[in-house]
Amino acid sequence: MIRSTRRWSAFAGTMWRASPWRCAAVLLTLAIDVVGQPAFAVLLAGFTDAALRGDPAGAGVHAVLAASAWAAVSQSRGVRNQLRNDVRDRVGHLVTEDVMRLTATEPRVDHLEDPRTLDQVDRVSAKGYTIADTVWAALEVAAISLTVALTLVVMSTVSPALLLVLPVILITLWLNKVGQDGVRRAVETADEPLRVGANLLRLTHDPRVAGELRVTGAGGAVLDEHERQWATASRVLDRAEARAGVLLAAGWLVYVLAIGAGLVWAATQIDSGRVGAGDLVMILAIARQQQLSVQMAVNGFSRMSEGVVTAAAYDEVRATVAPTARQAAGEHDGIGGRLHRGIALRDLSFTYPGTSRPVLANLDLELPAGTMVALVGAHGSGKTSVIKLLTGMHAPTSGRIEVDGRPLDTMAPEAWRARVAAGFQDFVRLQALARESVGVGDLTAVDDLPRVEGAVRDAGAEDVVAALPEGLRTQLGTTFGGVDLSGGQWQKVALARGHMRQDPLLVVLDEPTAALDPLSESEVYTRQLSYARAMARRSGTVTVVVSHRFSTVRMADLIIVLDRGAVVEQGDHDHLMAAGGTYARLYTLQRDSYVGPASDATGRAVMNDEH
Ligand SMILES: Nc1ncnc2c1ncn2[C@@H]1O[C@H](COP(=O)(O)OP(=O)(O)OP(=O)(O)O)[C@@H](O)[C@H]1O
Ligand SMILES: [Mg+2]
């Protein structure tokens, strides 16, 4: 049932950590169960015999003891249920937190783009508590086995023939197991449609997509699809549960017939004196207890089914995420104070996890220290992917990135990240106080107000802050009752966050002005350029800008043109214009769309006029 003892003991350890005294109490109640049940049957037999003998004192003592045994067993079951549920909730919390910590702190993000890992993370965070059920059920089944063994020993004192009940119990349990195995497989199969359905449902009340859903009228269709996915999952689960039900009913039928036969046999033996009345009562009591025990074992196994699937998912998440974290931990973090040579991409190719098509192929690039590099290319040509690799979000599938000649994957990711400032294309709208939303760009300085103000200034976001009712102390975003910002204002806050890093060796700006109006865009780029120059002088910093705005791109020391994941041209503006290739064509096209065909082949005068 549980594949490895190591995993089992790890889970048992987690449960013990969740609440040691509750776990100890549960074990005690199980011990009471194991001893109490056979004791009750024996005492009941003693009571019957004493009563039939005409021994009221003996009967009285046996009656009191039997009642006490029964009371102890039933009380301990009630208490056990309560304690078990408490531990289960705590284990759910611990397991969810563990998985979330693992996935959120892992330096790379490959696992967040792998649908299988995401499925498993969802399952563990929603059903982590079922792992506790698995361990409880295993313990319970062990205790029940002991109880059944003891009751069988007691029964065998009447006649060894009664031991034949054991194979019957095993048949009942086996039939139940076959059914539960089917349920477990169904739970695994239903996972995918349930997850898709849940995501669709979430979509219907996500404020970010509410507008589009209404304009397109797709809300109803999304709900229909959710319904369809849910129905698919239900069908699979219902079928497996119905099958398990039939198998279990068959198991019970066999058991009831066997016990009935045993009782009839015992009754026929009373006249011969080989079986006493007390024995008959005892067999009846044991039959009832065994039926309860088997029922508990059956329940235990069915609780295990879901727990086993969750436990396997938990294991797999740990196995896939943790090794990457260890591997990414790197050998040394001795990143120098400044860049001397720069950053190089060597025969680098990249395929996103879970996909088969390479999005970058055999890139060989030198990004010299102290330069500003512009990446241009059509949508989907791989610009953001290059940024993700440079910032260490993903590891190249082959080839490598070198920083001053040293492979990036031998450096501790945290150390490298501490020297990277980033403005991402899909920037985060971090709903917190404005000062925190900016300050988290460098966690060590989140409370350093002058630093936060400096970052706001460097990013040209003073106008956004000035418009906030309480300035940097304003709560941003509506989730916590704060002020919502426009897309452009959010982007400026994100840019300011990028400016919190002091002394970066790499600055990446992926479409940093996509949400801004032309005036703000121009102003932001002017500031970014002077910031990039200042950083270059100070630390040899490389700034990589992704932009469709050619008046900015042309300022770069090096322009790299990507097409479907390959470098098709590189050089500075003059060089690329003279070459008359893709860049020259795109540049001329953009310039002409603003001012009409120009006579100046380089467009320099025209574009400079824009500033
Ligand atoms: N997480 C992902 N998983 C799988 N494929 C992806 C992922 N992100 C991007 N891609 C694919 O990689 C290719 C390059 O995408 P990328 O985001 O790097 O393009 P881009 O040049 O930044 O485009 P844009 O100008 O639209 O931002 C695209 O074909 C895209 O479909
Ligand atoms: Mg992009």
XYZ file of C-alpha atoms and ligand atoms in Angstrom:
643
model
C 0.000 0.000 0.000
C 2.679 2.467 0.922
C 5.571 1.973 -1.439
C 8.512 2.604 0.817
C 9.120 2.445 4.518
C 11.167 5.610 4.212
C 8.255 7.550 2.872
C 5.976 6.068 5.516
C 8.273 7.001 8.352
C 8.760 10.494 6.890
C 4.985 11.005 6.947
C 4.701 9.538 10.428
C 7.432 12.016 11.447
C 5.454 14.893 9.956
C 2.397 13.806 11.914
C 4.331 13.522 15.123
C 5.705 17.029 14.573
C 2.180 18.289 13.897
C 1.064 17.288 17.392
C 3.034 14.755 19.461
C 0.553 14.424 22.321
C -2.406 13.871 20.008
C -0.467 11.177 18.128
C 0.433 9.475 21.413
C -3.212 9.644 22.514
C -4.362 8.068 19.250
C -1.902 5.205 19.759
C -3.282 4.712 23.274
C -6.866 4.535 22.001
C -5.798 1.949 19.429
C -4.209 -0.150 22.191
C -7.472 0.043 24.148
C -9.289 -1.207 21.046
C -6.950 -4.138 20.537
C -7.209 -5.380 24.112
C -10.733 -4.218 24.935
C -12.605 -6.117 22.226
C -11.464 -9.684 22.904
C -11.615 -8.949 26.648
C -15.250 -7.939 26.274
C -16.135 -11.176 24.491
C -14.365 -13.319 27.101
C -15.997 -11.400 29.982
C -19.402 -11.759 28.372
C -18.888 -15.527 28.134
C -17.861 -15.548 31.828
C -20.975 -13.598 32.737
C -23.258 -16.011 30.852
C -21.675 -19.087 32.388
C -21.799 -17.576 35.916
C -25.443 -16.615 35.475
C -26.352 -20.080 34.221
C -24.386 -21.627 37.137
C -26.484 -19.570 39.573
C -23.493 -17.509 40.747
C -24.831 -13.908 41.038
C -21.588 -12.517 42.518
C -19.481 -13.927 39.674
C -22.040 -12.784 37.131
C -22.054 -9.288 38.674
C -18.271 -8.952 38.582
C -18.152 -10.153 34.974
C -20.981 -7.840 33.982
C -19.248 -4.775 35.458
C -15.935 -5.684 33.847
C -17.549 -6.403 30.470
C -19.431 -3.125 30.566
C -16.197 -1.278 31.443
C -14.352 -2.922 28.532
C -17.158 -1.997 26.163
C -17.337 1.581 27.474
C -13.549 1.983 27.144
C -13.606 0.735 23.555
C -16.483 2.939 22.409
C -15.235 6.020 24.268
C -11.731 5.627 22.845
C -13.175 5.455 19.320
C -14.995 8.776 19.746
C -11.925 10.472 21.176
C -9.747 8.966 18.434
C -11.898 10.406 15.665
C -11.635 13.889 17.124
C -7.866 13.684 17.658
C -7.341 12.193 14.221
C -9.183 15.058 12.555
C -7.148 17.623 14.501
C -3.854 16.034 13.443
C -5.124 15.692 9.878
C -5.788 19.454 9.630
C -2.369 20.266 11.029
C -0.630 17.830 8.668
C -2.526 19.376 5.740
C -1.182 22.764 6.747
C 2.409 21.512 7.178
C 2.446 19.637 3.875
C 0.939 22.555 1.935
C 3.417 24.951 3.437
C 6.308 22.617 2.656
C 5.300 22.251 -0.991
C 4.619 25.963 -1.390
C 7.958 26.866 0.174
C 9.713 24.409 -2.121
C 8.016 25.668 -5.278
C 8.196 29.339 -4.355
C 11.822 29.427 -3.256
C 13.297 27.139 -5.896
C 15.640 29.435 -7.800
C 14.446 28.403 -11.247
C 10.896 28.435 -12.530
C 10.915 25.367 -14.822
C 8.597 23.483 -12.480
C 5.982 26.261 -12.649
C 5.715 25.753 -16.391
C 5.466 21.983 -16.271
C 1.771 21.019 -16.278
C 2.390 17.717 -14.486
C 4.230 19.344 -11.588
C 1.546 22.043 -11.378
C -1.139 19.340 -11.203
C 0.684 17.687 -8.369
C 1.247 20.927 -6.475
C -2.498 21.649 -6.788
C -3.378 18.210 -5.511
C -1.015 18.375 -2.538
C -2.165 21.836 -1.483
C -5.845 20.886 -1.799
C -5.600 17.365 -0.357
C -2.435 17.381 1.754
C -4.424 16.326 4.817
C -5.230 12.959 3.220
C -1.604 11.977 3.755
C -2.382 11.825 7.479
C -5.324 9.545 6.669
C -2.936 7.154 4.978
C -0.805 6.807 8.081
C -3.825 6.617 10.416
C -5.429 4.023 8.202
C -2.222 1.969 8.117
C -1.996 2.109 11.929
C -5.664 1.289 12.271
C -5.403 -1.650 9.915
C -2.446 -2.920 11.945
C -4.439 -2.565 15.168
C -7.474 -4.221 13.614
C -5.351 -7.135 12.418
C -4.112 -7.630 15.978
C -7.657 -7.467 17.324
C -8.905 -9.968 14.786
C -5.950 -12.248 15.553
C -6.709 -12.121 19.293
C -10.435 -12.754 18.768
C -9.564 -15.695 16.540
C -7.360 -17.133 19.266
C -10.256 -16.756 21.701
C -12.661 -18.422 19.240
C -10.263 -21.277 18.630
C -10.567 -22.215 22.327
C -14.142 -23.196 21.489
C -13.155 -25.089 18.337
C -10.166 -24.777 15.980
C -12.696 -25.147 13.134
C -13.769 -21.580 13.851
C -10.392 -20.404 12.570
C -11.897 -20.888 9.110
C -13.381 -17.431 9.600
C -9.908 -15.996 8.913
C -9.727 -16.847 5.194
C -13.277 -15.555 4.867
C -12.242 -12.206 6.394
C -9.272 -12.093 4.034
C -11.523 -12.716 1.026
C -13.803 -9.849 2.119
C -10.827 -7.524 2.498
C -9.297 -8.625 -0.798
C -12.519 -7.921 -2.714
C -12.595 -4.502 -1.068
C -8.969 -3.863 -2.016
C -9.636 -4.689 -5.671
C -12.464 -2.135 -5.629
C -10.349 0.493 -3.883
C -7.463 0.044 -6.317
C -9.950 0.934 -9.053
C -11.050 4.001 -7.096
C -7.440 5.080 -6.696
C -6.831 4.842 -10.427
C -10.035 6.797 -11.021
C -8.907 9.547 -8.622
C -5.711 9.864 -10.664
C -7.605 9.944 -13.975
C -10.142 12.472 -12.700
C -7.394 14.818 -11.531
C -6.852 16.465 -14.896
C -10.515 17.305 -15.730
C -11.090 18.441 -12.145
C -8.120 20.805 -12.335
C -9.128 22.164 -15.725
C -12.700 22.618 -14.437
C -11.520 24.431 -11.308
C -9.345 26.774 -13.397
C -12.273 27.557 -15.697
C -14.474 28.306 -12.720
C -11.829 30.626 -11.297
C -11.708 32.411 -14.639
C -15.377 33.354 -14.441
C -14.837 35.566 -11.398
C -11.361 36.888 -12.144
C -11.658 40.682 -12.436
C -8.766 40.747 -14.956
C -10.726 38.778 -17.519
C -14.242 39.904 -16.562
C -14.323 42.583 -19.276
C -13.264 40.299 -22.116
C -15.631 37.554 -21.002
C -18.519 39.991 -21.161
C -17.591 41.606 -24.443
C -17.066 38.256 -26.128
C -20.018 36.701 -24.293
C -17.778 33.730 -23.522
C -18.780 33.528 -19.824
C -21.554 31.001 -20.496
C -19.323 28.872 -22.724
C -16.622 28.811 -20.040
C -19.179 27.605 -17.498
C -20.461 24.973 -19.933
C -16.918 23.706 -20.421
C -16.426 23.651 -16.657
C -19.609 21.592 -16.378
C -18.363 19.201 -19.078
C -15.008 18.674 -17.359
C -16.724 18.146 -14.037
C -19.121 15.624 -15.572
C -16.186 13.728 -17.125
C -14.465 13.495 -13.742
C -17.686 12.497 -11.970
C -18.365 9.767 -14.519
C -14.957 8.204 -13.956
C -15.250 8.413 -10.173
C -18.868 7.242 -9.999
C -18.118 4.199 -12.126
C -15.140 3.187 -9.985
C -17.076 3.733 -6.761
C -20.049 1.714 -7.980
C -17.741 -1.175 -8.910
C -16.038 -0.972 -5.512
C -19.480 -1.007 -3.862
C -20.521 -4.189 -5.677
C -17.261 -5.945 -4.799
C -17.583 -4.941 -1.161
C -21.197 -6.141 -1.001
C -20.056 -9.498 -2.404
C -17.361 -9.619 0.288
C -19.875 -8.978 3.038
C -22.194 -11.658 1.705
C -19.398 -14.233 1.936
C -18.584 -13.085 5.470
C -22.204 -13.159 6.693
C -22.729 -16.637 5.237
C -19.580 -17.925 6.926
C -20.438 -16.461 10.334
C -24.014 -17.737 9.993
C -22.692 -21.225 9.252
C -20.362 -20.998 12.293
C -23.229 -20.040 14.598
C -25.509 -22.781 13.295
C -22.715 -25.271 13.832
C -22.102 -24.001 17.411
C -25.819 -24.179 18.167
C -25.933 -27.803 17.056
C -23.066 -28.590 19.430
C -24.798 -27.262 22.575
C -26.781 -30.472 23.163
C -23.632 -32.600 23.055
C -22.084 -30.288 25.690
C -19.036 -29.549 23.519
C -20.087 -25.925 23.247
C -21.456 -24.086 26.291
C -23.998 -21.276 26.272
C -21.227 -18.871 27.266
C -19.251 -19.954 24.212
C -22.221 -19.255 21.985
C -22.647 -15.765 23.415
C -18.935 -15.199 23.012
C -18.981 -16.240 19.364
C -21.924 -13.913 18.754
C -20.082 -11.018 20.420
C -16.915 -11.742 18.471
C -18.811 -12.024 15.200
C -20.242 -8.555 15.788
C -16.838 -7.138 16.758
C -15.168 -8.689 13.770
C -17.811 -7.249 11.520
C -17.110 -3.796 13.000
C -13.358 -4.328 12.682
C -13.606 -5.395 9.066
C -15.856 -2.413 8.382
C -13.215 -0.148 9.944
C -10.485 -1.768 7.871
C -12.592 -1.263 4.748
C -13.075 2.424 5.613
C -9.374 2.686 6.365
C -8.439 1.285 2.958
C -10.782 3.649 1.140
C -9.314 6.648 3.000
C -5.902 5.334 2.046
C -6.701 5.386 -1.689
C -6.821 9.150 -1.883
C -3.979 9.617 0.582
C -1.711 7.313 -1.435
C -2.281 9.356 -4.614
C -1.565 12.579 -2.722
C 1.495 11.084 -1.048
C 2.855 10.012 -4.437
C 2.260 13.516 -5.799
C 4.019 15.016 -2.766
C 6.977 12.701 -3.281
C 7.190 13.535 -6.958
C 7.069 17.282 -6.381
C 9.885 16.931 -3.878
C 11.831 14.685 -6.222
C 11.506 16.998 -9.230
C 11.867 20.368 -7.548
C 14.429 19.661 -4.854
C 17.208 18.259 -7.099
C 17.018 21.284 -9.395
C 17.291 23.477 -6.314
C 20.348 21.565 -5.153
C 21.890 21.591 -8.586
C 21.105 25.279 -8.929
C 22.681 25.991 -5.564
C 25.985 26.171 -7.431
C 29.501 25.744 -6.196
C 30.538 29.269 -5.390
C 29.052 32.699 -5.255
C 32.195 34.763 -5.656
C 30.726 37.317 -8.023
C 33.093 40.193 -8.384
C 32.363 43.853 -7.639
C 32.271 44.754 -11.329
C 32.092 43.150 -14.722
C 35.331 43.171 -16.682
C 34.672 41.198 -19.839
C 30.907 40.907 -19.879
C 28.316 38.229 -20.418
C 28.499 35.609 -23.143
C 26.047 33.084 -24.553
C 27.847 30.044 -25.919
C 26.089 27.771 -28.401
C 22.985 28.164 -26.299
C 19.729 26.374 -27.120
C 16.568 26.285 -25.102
C 13.316 24.325 -25.083
C 10.635 25.105 -22.501
C 9.998 22.271 -20.028
C 7.159 20.017 -21.114
C 7.492 21.086 -24.780
C 9.545 19.716 -27.647
C 10.139 22.712 -29.939
C 13.360 24.665 -29.288
C 12.588 28.387 -28.901
C 16.272 29.410 -29.024
C 18.800 27.649 -31.217
C 22.601 27.798 -31.059
C 22.941 31.399 -29.893
C 26.505 32.709 -29.738
C 26.586 36.223 -28.339
C 29.000 38.538 -26.543
C 27.429 41.249 -24.390
C 30.541 43.318 -23.504
C 30.818 44.886 -20.049
C 29.504 48.452 -19.838
C 27.298 48.254 -22.901
C 23.664 48.705 -23.595
C 22.279 45.883 -25.719
C 18.944 45.969 -27.524
C 17.065 42.802 -28.469
C 14.665 43.193 -31.353
C 12.555 40.783 -33.334
C 8.991 39.872 -34.143
C 6.534 38.579 -31.543
C 7.549 35.147 -30.344
C 11.092 35.420 -31.740
C 12.554 34.574 -28.309
C 13.466 37.928 -26.729
C 11.768 37.284 -23.387
C 13.175 33.769 -23.381
C 16.719 35.193 -23.630
C 15.897 37.476 -20.666
C 14.620 34.518 -18.637
C 17.847 32.608 -19.271
C 20.050 35.600 -18.475
C 18.276 36.098 -15.152
C 18.622 32.375 -14.400
C 14.869 31.591 -14.368
C 15.586 28.637 -16.605
C 18.755 26.760 -17.385
C 19.725 26.429 -21.056
C 18.852 23.060 -22.558
C 22.340 22.995 -24.060
C 25.240 25.413 -24.233
C 25.850 27.929 -21.439
C 25.925 31.498 -20.244
C 29.200 32.895 -18.932
C 29.705 35.898 -16.680
C 33.267 37.167 -17.037
C 34.162 33.752 -18.400
C 32.563 31.831 -15.547
C 29.575 29.553 -16.293
C 26.419 30.959 -14.736
C 25.314 27.531 -13.532
C 28.312 27.309 -11.216
C 27.228 30.429 -9.333
C 24.710 30.432 -6.498
C 21.502 31.707 -8.122
C 20.682 33.970 -5.169
C 24.076 35.653 -5.460
C 23.584 36.271 -9.188
C 20.013 37.519 -8.692
C 21.253 39.981 -6.096
C 23.257 41.590 -8.914
C 20.418 41.642 -11.439
C 17.837 44.410 -11.765
C 14.796 43.595 -13.843
C 11.721 45.129 -15.381
C 9.723 42.192 -16.735
C 7.277 42.205 -19.611
C 4.594 40.526 -17.492
C 5.276 42.721 -14.484
C 3.580 42.021 -11.172
C 0.850 44.262 -9.773
C 1.947 43.816 -6.204
C -0.934 44.805 -3.948
C 0.748 46.224 -0.866
C 1.599 49.650 0.488
C 3.189 51.654 -2.333
C 6.489 51.805 -0.437
C 6.469 48.020 -0.006
C 5.419 47.372 -3.578
C 8.558 49.251 -4.653
C 10.786 48.266 -1.706
C 10.567 44.496 -2.190
C 12.810 45.006 -5.225
C 15.569 44.652 -2.626
C 14.280 42.862 0.451
C 17.222 44.039 2.534
C 16.120 47.644 2.003
C 12.348 47.322 2.037
C 12.137 49.636 5.101
C 14.716 52.087 3.818
C 12.488 54.990 2.814
C 15.199 57.126 1.186
C 16.184 54.124 -0.988
C 12.553 53.607 -1.991
C 12.193 57.283 -2.838
C 15.425 57.133 -4.860
C 14.139 54.138 -6.822
C 10.864 55.953 -7.559
C 12.872 58.923 -8.816
C 15.226 56.812 -10.957
C 12.270 55.069 -12.589
C 10.449 58.333 -13.288
C 7.520 57.212 -11.149
C 7.224 60.352 -8.989
C 4.049 61.377 -10.808
C 2.392 58.073 -9.872
C 3.328 58.454 -6.195
C 2.344 62.146 -6.128
C -1.145 61.230 -7.323
C -1.670 58.707 -4.508
C -3.813 59.989 -1.609
C -1.242 59.028 1.029
C 1.852 58.965 -1.148
C 4.107 55.978 -0.531
C 1.937 54.954 2.431
C -1.057 54.288 0.170
C -2.403 50.754 -0.071
C -2.342 49.707 -3.738
C -4.900 47.431 -5.366
C -8.539 46.741 -4.539
C -8.094 43.297 -2.977
C -7.218 44.893 0.351
C -9.425 47.948 -0.095
C -6.688 50.131 -1.576
C -6.346 52.360 -4.607
C -6.262 50.748 -8.034
C -3.790 52.046 -10.602
C -3.914 52.225 -14.363
C -1.848 49.741 -16.384
C 0.838 52.355 -17.053
C 0.979 53.403 -13.403
C 1.414 49.804 -12.309
C 4.225 49.423 -14.832
C 6.015 52.453 -13.422
C 5.736 51.011 -9.907
C 7.240 47.778 -11.259
C 10.059 49.744 -12.893
C 10.767 51.510 -9.605
C 10.930 48.098 -7.963
C 13.634 47.162 -10.467
C 15.581 50.237 -9.438
C 15.845 49.108 -5.815
C 18.860 46.938 -6.601
C 22.061 48.783 -5.980
C 25.089 47.984 -8.005
C 23.571 45.543 -10.507
C 25.867 43.838 -13.018
C 22.958 43.113 -15.338
C 19.883 45.266 -15.916
C 17.130 43.739 -18.043
C 14.211 45.771 -19.294
C 11.665 43.746 -21.244
C 9.263 46.155 -22.951
C 9.433 48.423 -19.903
C 7.121 51.000 -21.413
C 4.557 48.848 -23.198
C 1.765 50.227 -20.991
C 2.889 53.870 -21.118
C 1.826 56.830 -23.239
C 4.415 58.128 -25.767
C 5.477 61.058 -23.594
C 6.035 58.939 -20.480
C 7.714 56.315 -22.649
C 10.202 58.777 -23.988
C 10.857 60.189 -20.516
C 11.327 56.720 -18.993
C 13.806 55.716 -21.712
C 15.799 58.900 -21.279
C 16.137 58.151 -17.566
C 16.906 54.492 -18.178
C 19.618 55.356 -20.639
C 21.392 57.714 -18.292
C 20.979 55.165 -15.476
C 22.472 52.475 -17.733
C 25.428 54.709 -18.603
C 26.055 55.557 -14.954
C 25.914 51.873 -13.958
C 28.186 50.934 -16.853
C 30.823 53.388 -15.668
C 30.519 52.272 -12.073
C 30.283 48.482 -12.367
C 30.695 47.589 -16.033
C 26.965 46.798 -15.962
C 25.345 45.309 -19.059
C 21.852 46.637 -19.781
C 19.635 44.551 -22.032
C 16.568 46.290 -23.394
C 13.790 44.625 -25.333
C 11.810 47.198 -27.240
C 9.790 47.698 -30.374
C 10.583 51.428 -30.164
C 13.389 51.928 -32.659
C 14.236 55.458 -31.523
C 15.433 53.797 -28.298
C 16.885 50.727 -29.912
C 19.140 52.800 -32.167
C 20.935 54.244 -29.107
C 22.158 50.793 -28.067
C 25.834 49.900 -28.422
C 24.819 46.519 -29.742
C 21.571 45.596 -31.458
C 20.712 41.912 -31.765
C 18.007 40.882 -34.203
C 16.269 37.589 -33.439
C 14.131 35.618 -35.805
C 12.422 32.419 -34.670
C 14.983 31.848 -31.960
C 18.110 32.512 -34.008
C 20.342 35.563 -34.301
C 19.995 36.926 -37.820
C 21.914 40.209 -37.431
C 23.965 42.041 -34.866
C 25.913 45.289 -34.679
C 25.276 48.938 -33.933
C 22.672 51.065 -35.651
C 24.963 52.424 -38.384
C 26.377 49.007 -39.135
C 22.918 47.403 -39.420
C 21.496 50.253 -41.485
C 24.424 49.970 -43.863
C 23.891 46.227 -44.095
C 20.360 46.898 -45.330
C 18.888 43.751 -43.743
C 15.931 43.044 -41.433
C 16.829 45.796 -38.973
C 17.148 48.455 -41.671
C 13.817 47.378 -43.115
C 12.016 47.440 -39.762
C 13.608 50.730 -38.779
C 12.671 52.423 -42.030
C 9.158 51.020 -41.833
C 8.617 52.418 -38.357
C 10.120 55.764 -39.175
C 8.052 56.109 -42.333
C 4.857 55.168 -40.548
C 5.360 58.270 -38.369
C 6.746 60.849 -40.780
C 6.454 59.463 -44.288
C 9.409 58.296 -46.398
C 12.557 60.260 -45.466
C 15.447 61.123 -47.719
C 17.977 60.509 -44.915
C 18.900 56.858 -45.298
C 19.874 56.432 -41.637
C 16.863 58.376 -40.378
C 19.069 59.830 -37.663
C 17.819 63.409 -37.899
C 14.201 62.347 -38.071
C 14.384 59.992 -35.115
C 16.355 62.415 -33.002
C 13.638 64.959 -33.536
C 11.340 62.736 -31.551
C 13.193 63.511 -28.325
N 6.343 29.220 -20.826
C 6.423 28.836 -22.091
N 6.250 27.547 -22.417
C 6.339 27.142 -23.688
N 6.605 27.940 -24.717
C 6.787 29.234 -24.456
C 6.705 29.750 -23.133
N 6.930 31.073 -23.181
C 7.156 31.368 -24.471
N 7.070 30.268 -25.231
C 7.304 30.179 -26.689
O 8.616 30.621 -26.931
C 8.680 31.397 -28.094
C 9.386 32.702 -27.787
O 8.641 33.395 -26.828
P 9.164 34.739 -26.183
O 8.247 35.092 -25.077
O 10.600 34.590 -25.848
O 8.981 35.729 -27.404
P 9.225 37.298 -27.478
O 10.228 37.506 -28.536
O 9.522 37.846 -26.130
O 7.791 37.805 -27.987
P 6.998 39.156 -27.639
O 7.556 40.230 -28.518
O 5.598 38.820 -28.019
O 7.150 39.435 -26.196
C 7.253 31.592 -28.578
O 7.065 30.772 -29.673
C 6.406 31.123 -27.440
O 5.287 30.443 -27.922
Mg 8.509 39.056 -24.882
